[in-house]
């Protein structure tokens, strides 16, 4: 059993909800910002405001980690960073391969935030002969034919798929067959994976369409909340807002 699988099992045994897990990186980002400002302790209200949640939800989330803070003082920032980092598995390095080195793949390869958060990009792969061999962010782009070798030789734990939609599923099948069980998908397609494989999808076009909906609503166009009849938000929008909150 891998360390990630062990951690998932332990989390399930402790009863940490997936919604809480989804909010932990948001808390961690806010805590890192506090550290950069030299803040030693933070109240639940201040941390909740920085993370965009209510303080009761934050306190409940952190209680799942066994962290309750000190009345009148709050939470110790450094220790809370350690607790959340440990829960998320960020106290060790995770090796990442980026497949698809177009404009998006290049931007991801050059993103400095990976290393500071415990993620080490160890491979860039592409099928385009014109791109293979190029130096990007200090790494040489390798041919997609070497995908399985790169995963095995460098201990890749997470695959980032930034290929065109037509190639994404076949690439995903290959990385899963090679033993990778965590995939971050930027391709505009839903990937089919077997049980035990985690896929997180980032679709920028969908996010822009949701923003377009809200812009239209603010301008008084169709889709406004008032049109729902009872003053509530349409169910689809409510689900999206909840997803963003998570």
mmCIF file of C-alpha atoms in Angstrom:
data_model
loop_
_atom_site.group_PDB
_atom_site.id
_atom_site.type_symbol
_atom_site.label_atom_id
_atom_site.label_comp_id
_atom_site.label_asym_id
_atom_site.label_seq_id
_atom_site.Cartn_x
_atom_site.Cartn_y
_atom_site.Cartn_z
ATOM 1 C CA UNK A 1 0.000 0.000 0.000
ATOM 2 C CA UNK A 2 1.394 3.417 -0.965
ATOM 3 C CA UNK A 3 1.752 6.283 1.511
ATOM 4 C CA UNK A 4 -1.086 8.141 -0.248
ATOM 5 C CA UNK A 5 -3.374 5.115 0.021
ATOM 6 C CA UNK A 6 -2.461 4.724 3.682
ATOM 7 C CA UNK A 7 -3.219 8.384 4.319
ATOM 8 C CA UNK A 8 -6.567 8.116 2.520
ATOM 9 C CA UNK A 9 -7.467 5.085 4.605
ATOM 10 C CA UNK A 10 -6.476 6.849 7.834
ATOM 11 C CA UNK A 11 -8.474 9.926 6.802
ATOM 12 C CA UNK A 12 -11.526 7.785 6.114
ATOM 13 C CA UNK A 13 -11.150 6.068 9.477
ATOM 14 C CA UNK A 14 -11.034 9.461 11.194
ATOM 15 C CA UNK A 15 -14.118 10.542 9.290
ATOM 16 C CA UNK A 16 -12.655 13.620 7.549
ATOM 17 C CA UNK A 17 -15.226 14.684 4.915
ATOM 18 C CA UNK A 18 -14.082 15.200 1.338
ATOM 19 C CA UNK A 19 -15.490 18.745 1.469
ATOM 20 C CA UNK A 20 -13.122 19.473 4.369
ATOM 21 C CA UNK A 21 -10.187 17.989 2.466
ATOM 22 C CA UNK A 22 -11.043 20.250 -0.487
ATOM 23 C CA UNK A 23 -10.877 23.330 1.745
ATOM 24 C CA UNK A 24 -7.573 22.477 3.435
ATOM 25 C CA UNK A 25 -5.406 23.788 0.552
ATOM 26 C CA UNK A 26 -7.304 27.095 0.736
ATOM 27 C CA UNK A 27 -6.544 27.375 4.447
ATOM 28 C CA UNK A 28 -2.924 26.485 3.779
ATOM 29 C CA UNK A 29 -2.586 29.204 1.151
ATOM 30 C CA UNK A 30 -3.985 31.775 3.577
ATOM 31 C CA UNK A 31 -1.638 30.562 6.311
ATOM 32 C CA UNK A 32 1.388 30.839 4.024
ATOM 33 C CA UNK A 33 0.414 34.442 3.305
ATOM 34 C CA UNK A 34 0.257 35.095 7.061
ATOM 35 C CA UNK A 35 3.679 33.518 7.523
ATOM 36 C CA UNK A 36 5.131 35.788 4.856
ATOM 37 C CA UNK A 37 3.809 38.759 6.847
ATOM 38 C CA UNK A 38 5.395 37.450 10.042
ATOM 39 C CA UNK A 39 2.056 36.679 11.744
ATOM 40 C CA UNK A 40 2.509 34.135 14.555
ATOM 41 C CA UNK A 41 -1.104 33.525 15.615
ATOM 42 C CA UNK A 42 -4.446 33.977 13.891
ATOM 43 C CA UNK A 43 -8.028 33.879 15.107
ATOM 44 C CA UNK A 44 -10.583 31.616 13.462
ATOM 45 C CA UNK A 45 -12.461 34.696 12.265
ATOM 46 C CA UNK A 46 -9.371 36.168 10.589
ATOM 47 C CA UNK A 47 -8.358 32.900 8.962
ATOM 48 C CA UNK A 48 -11.917 32.205 7.819
ATOM 49 C CA UNK A 49 -12.151 35.655 6.222
ATOM 50 C CA UNK A 50 -8.848 35.113 4.417
ATOM 51 C CA UNK A 51 -10.056 31.721 3.147
ATOM 52 C CA UNK A 52 -13.542 32.929 2.185
ATOM 53 C CA UNK A 53 -15.527 30.661 4.528
ATOM 54 C CA UNK A 54 -17.420 31.274 7.742
ATOM 55 C CA UNK A 55 -15.582 30.798 11.012
ATOM 56 C CA UNK A 56 -17.855 28.009 12.271
ATOM 57 C CA UNK A 57 -17.098 25.931 9.176
ATOM 58 C CA UNK A 58 -13.383 26.577 9.558
ATOM 59 C CA UNK A 59 -13.354 25.535 13.215
ATOM 60 C CA UNK A 60 -15.241 22.349 12.375
ATOM 61 C CA UNK A 61 -12.845 21.572 9.523
ATOM 62 C CA UNK A 62 -9.785 22.048 11.700
ATOM 63 C CA UNK A 63 -11.289 19.988 14.497
ATOM 64 C CA UNK A 64 -11.076 16.982 12.164
ATOM 65 C CA UNK A 65 -7.310 17.459 12.309
ATOM 66 C CA UNK A 66 -7.366 17.608 16.091
ATOM 67 C CA UNK A 67 -6.635 21.338 16.073
ATOM 68 C CA UNK A 68 -8.931 23.432 18.248
ATOM 69 C CA UNK A 69 -6.908 26.585 18.823
ATOM 70 C CA UNK A 70 -6.620 28.433 22.107
ATOM 71 C CA UNK A 71 -9.459 30.539 23.418
ATOM 72 C CA UNK A 72 -8.554 34.215 23.294
ATOM 73 C CA UNK A 73 -5.401 33.482 21.284
ATOM 74 C CA UNK A 74 -6.422 31.550 18.194
ATOM 75 C CA UNK A 75 -4.280 29.186 16.154
ATOM 76 C CA UNK A 76 -0.502 29.073 15.985
ATOM 77 C CA UNK A 77 0.207 29.703 12.310
ATOM 78 C CA UNK A 78 3.390 27.657 12.014
ATOM 79 C CA UNK A 79 1.933 24.602 13.731
ATOM 80 C CA UNK A 80 -1.301 24.792 11.724
ATOM 81 C CA UNK A 81 0.744 24.923 8.515
ATOM 82 C CA UNK A 82 2.496 21.752 9.635
ATOM 83 C CA UNK A 83 -0.760 20.007 10.552
ATOM 84 C CA UNK A 84 -2.461 20.772 7.250
ATOM 85 C CA UNK A 85 0.678 20.026 5.218
ATOM 86 C CA UNK A 86 1.004 16.668 6.929
ATOM 87 C CA UNK A 87 -2.650 15.846 6.308
ATOM 88 C CA UNK A 88 -2.335 16.744 2.629
ATOM 89 C CA UNK A 89 0.869 14.741 2.261
ATOM 90 C CA UNK A 90 2.991 17.820 1.585
ATOM 91 C CA UNK A 91 5.711 16.945 4.087
ATOM 92 C CA UNK A 92 7.296 14.855 1.326
ATOM 93 C CA UNK A 93 8.098 15.640 -2.300
ATOM 94 C CA UNK A 94 5.694 14.459 -4.992
ATOM 95 C CA UNK A 95 7.131 13.860 -8.429
ATOM 96 C CA UNK A 96 5.090 15.282 -11.311
ATOM 97 C CA UNK A 97 5.208 14.688 -15.068
ATOM 98 C CA UNK A 98 3.561 17.144 -17.469
ATOM 99 C CA UNK A 99 2.288 15.577 -20.690
ATOM 100 C CA UNK A 100 1.543 18.077 -23.424
ATOM 101 C CA UNK A 101 3.931 21.015 -23.696
ATOM 102 C CA UNK A 102 1.913 23.543 -25.632
ATOM 103 C CA UNK A 103 1.280 27.017 -24.273
ATOM 104 C CA UNK A 104 -0.467 25.714 -21.157
ATOM 105 C CA UNK A 105 2.090 22.981 -20.514
ATOM 106 C CA UNK A 106 4.922 25.496 -20.798
ATOM 107 C CA UNK A 107 3.215 27.809 -18.334
ATOM 108 C CA UNK A 108 2.735 24.955 -15.873
ATOM 109 C CA UNK A 109 6.359 23.870 -16.264
ATOM 110 C CA UNK A 110 7.545 27.363 -15.402
ATOM 111 C CA UNK A 111 5.236 27.820 -12.417
ATOM 112 C CA UNK A 112 7.410 28.382 -9.354
ATOM 113 C CA UNK A 113 4.650 27.541 -6.898
ATOM 114 C CA UNK A 114 4.992 23.786 -7.425
ATOM 115 C CA UNK A 115 8.376 23.413 -5.742
ATOM 116 C CA UNK A 116 7.433 25.560 -2.760
ATOM 117 C CA UNK A 117 4.369 23.385 -2.136
ATOM 118 C CA UNK A 118 6.090 20.014 -2.285
ATOM 119 C CA UNK A 119 5.701 19.143 -5.979
ATOM 120 C CA UNK A 120 8.737 18.495 -8.184
ATOM 121 C CA UNK A 121 8.270 18.505 -11.951
ATOM 122 C CA UNK A 122 10.579 15.767 -13.184
ATOM 123 C CA UNK A 123 9.399 15.239 -16.742
ATOM 124 C CA UNK A 124 8.011 17.116 -19.742
ATOM 125 C CA UNK A 125 6.682 15.013 -22.609
ATOM 126 C CA UNK A 126 5.144 15.791 -25.983
ATOM 127 C CA UNK A 127 4.403 14.060 -29.284
ATOM 128 C CA UNK A 128 5.395 17.020 -31.470
ATOM 129 C CA UNK A 129 8.881 16.489 -32.924
ATOM 130 C CA UNK A 130 9.263 20.259 -33.198
ATOM 131 C CA UNK A 131 8.898 20.579 -29.424
ATOM 132 C CA UNK A 132 10.834 17.488 -28.342
ATOM 133 C CA UNK A 133 14.368 18.445 -27.357
ATOM 134 C CA UNK A 134 13.530 22.016 -26.408
ATOM 135 C CA UNK A 135 14.683 23.350 -23.057
ATOM 136 C CA UNK A 136 11.823 24.616 -20.902
ATOM 137 C CA UNK A 137 12.213 25.712 -17.288
ATOM 138 C CA UNK A 138 15.582 23.932 -17.128
ATOM 139 C CA UNK A 139 14.231 20.615 -18.448
ATOM 140 C CA UNK A 140 14.444 18.927 -21.819
ATOM 141 C CA UNK A 141 11.147 17.992 -23.442
ATOM 142 C CA UNK A 142 11.115 14.249 -24.119
ATOM 143 C CA UNK A 143 9.105 12.281 -26.641
ATOM 144 C CA UNK A 144 5.827 10.781 -25.490
ATOM 145 C CA UNK A 145 7.222 7.363 -26.468
ATOM 146 C CA UNK A 146 9.325 7.553 -23.292
ATOM 147 C CA UNK A 147 6.300 8.111 -21.045
ATOM 148 C CA UNK A 148 6.379 4.747 -19.273
ATOM 149 C CA UNK A 149 10.170 4.901 -18.829
ATOM 150 C CA UNK A 150 10.022 8.397 -17.346
ATOM 151 C CA UNK A 151 7.313 7.346 -14.885
ATOM 152 C CA UNK A 152 9.278 4.293 -13.768
ATOM 153 C CA UNK A 153 12.751 5.850 -13.682
ATOM 154 C CA UNK A 154 11.777 9.037 -11.845
ATOM 155 C CA UNK A 155 9.070 7.727 -9.554
ATOM 156 C CA UNK A 156 6.288 9.897 -10.957
ATOM 157 C CA UNK A 157 3.291 10.043 -8.602
ATOM 158 C CA UNK A 158 1.117 12.625 -10.374
ATOM 159 C CA UNK A 159 0.519 13.084 -14.095
ATOM 160 C CA UNK A 160 -0.597 16.448 -15.439
ATOM 161 C CA UNK A 161 -2.380 16.059 -18.766
ATOM 162 C CA UNK A 162 -2.332 19.219 -20.888
ATOM 163 C CA UNK A 163 -2.804 17.596 -24.286
ATOM 164 C CA UNK A 164 -5.499 18.268 -26.885
ATOM 165 C CA UNK A 165 -8.802 16.595 -26.043
ATOM 166 C CA UNK A 166 -8.419 13.898 -28.698
ATOM 167 C CA UNK A 167 -5.212 12.580 -27.129
ATOM 168 C CA UNK A 168 -6.098 12.915 -23.449
ATOM 169 C CA UNK A 169 -7.825 9.565 -22.873
ATOM 170 C CA UNK A 170 -5.101 7.501 -24.514
ATOM 171 C CA UNK A 171 -2.450 9.366 -22.522
ATOM 172 C CA UNK A 172 -4.445 8.825 -19.353
ATOM 173 C CA UNK A 173 -4.727 5.098 -20.101
ATOM 174 C CA UNK A 174 -0.968 4.887 -20.486
ATOM 175 C CA UNK A 175 -0.094 6.713 -17.266
ATOM 176 C CA UNK A 176 -2.594 4.616 -15.305
ATOM 177 C CA UNK A 177 -1.206 1.402 -16.833
ATOM 178 C CA UNK A 178 2.251 2.596 -15.790
ATOM 179 C CA UNK A 179 1.117 2.811 -12.160
ATOM 180 C CA UNK A 180 0.158 6.469 -11.717
ATOM 181 C CA UNK A 181 -3.027 6.819 -9.672
ATOM 182 C CA UNK A 182 -3.336 10.620 -9.494
ATOM 183 C CA UNK A 183 -4.111 12.702 -12.593
ATOM 184 C CA UNK A 184 -4.625 16.437 -13.004
ATOM 185 C CA UNK A 185 -6.508 16.946 -16.260
ATOM 186 C CA UNK A 186 -6.456 20.247 -18.148
ATOM 187 C CA UNK A 187 -7.778 18.744 -21.391
ATOM 188 C CA UNK A 188 -11.402 19.695 -22.194
ATOM 189 C CA UNK A 189 -12.701 16.145 -21.900
ATOM 190 C CA UNK A 190 -13.954 13.854 -19.141
ATOM 191 C CA UNK A 191 -11.488 11.027 -18.561
ATOM 192 C CA UNK A 192 -12.557 7.484 -17.807
ATOM 193 C CA UNK A 193 -10.384 5.807 -15.170
ATOM 194 C CA UNK A 194 -10.614 2.617 -13.117
ATOM 195 C CA UNK A 195 -11.428 2.547 -9.413
ATOM 196 C CA UNK A 196 -8.547 3.685 -7.270
ATOM 197 C CA UNK A 197 -7.425 6.413 -9.657
ATOM 198 C CA UNK A 198 -8.083 10.030 -8.657
ATOM 199 C CA UNK A 199 -8.696 12.617 -11.382
ATOM 200 C CA UNK A 200 -9.010 16.342 -10.797
ATOM 201 C CA UNK A 201 -10.270 18.339 -13.778
ATOM 202 C CA UNK A 202 -9.524 21.977 -14.548
ATOM 203 C CA UNK A 203 -11.588 23.379 -17.419
ATOM 204 C CA UNK A 204 -10.915 27.071 -17.983
ATOM 205 C CA UNK A 205 -13.603 27.417 -20.657
ATOM 206 C CA UNK A 206 -16.294 26.204 -18.261
ATOM 207 C CA UNK A 207 -15.166 28.685 -15.619
ATOM 208 C CA UNK A 208 -15.355 31.495 -18.183
ATOM 209 C CA UNK A 209 -18.853 30.412 -19.206
ATOM 210 C CA UNK A 210 -19.978 30.465 -15.584
ATOM 211 C CA UNK A 211 -18.555 33.969 -15.211
ATOM 212 C CA UNK A 212 -20.392 34.986 -18.393
ATOM 213 C CA UNK A 213 -23.616 33.750 -16.788
ATOM 214 C CA UNK A 214 -23.025 35.948 -13.748
ATOM 215 C CA UNK A 215 -22.124 38.961 -15.888
ATOM 216 C CA UNK A 216 -25.358 38.500 -17.815
ATOM 217 C CA UNK A 217 -27.339 38.220 -14.595
ATOM 218 C CA UNK A 218 -25.800 41.397 -13.194
ATOM 219 C CA UNK A 219 -26.746 43.176 -16.409
ATOM 220 C CA UNK A 220 -30.364 42.067 -15.987
ATOM 221 C CA UNK A 221 -30.332 39.496 -18.763
ATOM 222 C CA UNK A 222 -31.889 36.010 -18.765
ATOM 223 C CA UNK A 223 -30.797 33.631 -16.049
ATOM 224 C CA UNK A 224 -31.157 36.117 -13.211
ATOM 225 C CA UNK A 225 -31.876 34.734 -9.769
ATOM 226 C CA UNK A 226 -35.220 36.499 -9.663
ATOM 227 C CA UNK A 227 -36.403 34.369 -12.582
ATOM 228 C CA UNK A 228 -36.259 31.281 -10.365
ATOM 229 C CA UNK A 229 -39.644 32.305 -8.998
ATOM 230 C CA UNK A 230 -39.058 31.879 -5.265
ATOM 231 C CA UNK A 231 -36.078 34.192 -4.965
ATOM 232 C CA UNK A 232 -33.611 31.315 -4.713
ATOM 233 C CA UNK A 233 -30.694 30.826 -7.027
ATOM 234 C CA UNK A 234 -31.146 28.315 -9.838
ATOM 235 C CA UNK A 235 -29.984 24.893 -8.747
ATOM 236 C CA UNK A 236 -27.130 24.762 -11.241
ATOM 237 C CA UNK A 237 -25.746 28.077 -10.048
ATOM 238 C CA UNK A 238 -26.092 27.063 -6.430
ATOM 239 C CA UNK A 239 -24.146 23.905 -7.129
ATOM 240 C CA UNK A 240 -21.431 25.893 -8.865
ATOM 241 C CA UNK A 241 -21.165 28.423 -6.043
ATOM 242 C CA UNK A 242 -20.902 25.559 -3.555
ATOM 243 C CA UNK A 243 -18.204 23.947 -5.680
ATOM 244 C CA UNK A 244 -16.209 27.182 -5.792
ATOM 245 C CA UNK A 245 -16.581 27.546 -2.033
ATOM 246 C CA UNK A 246 -15.204 24.039 -1.588
#
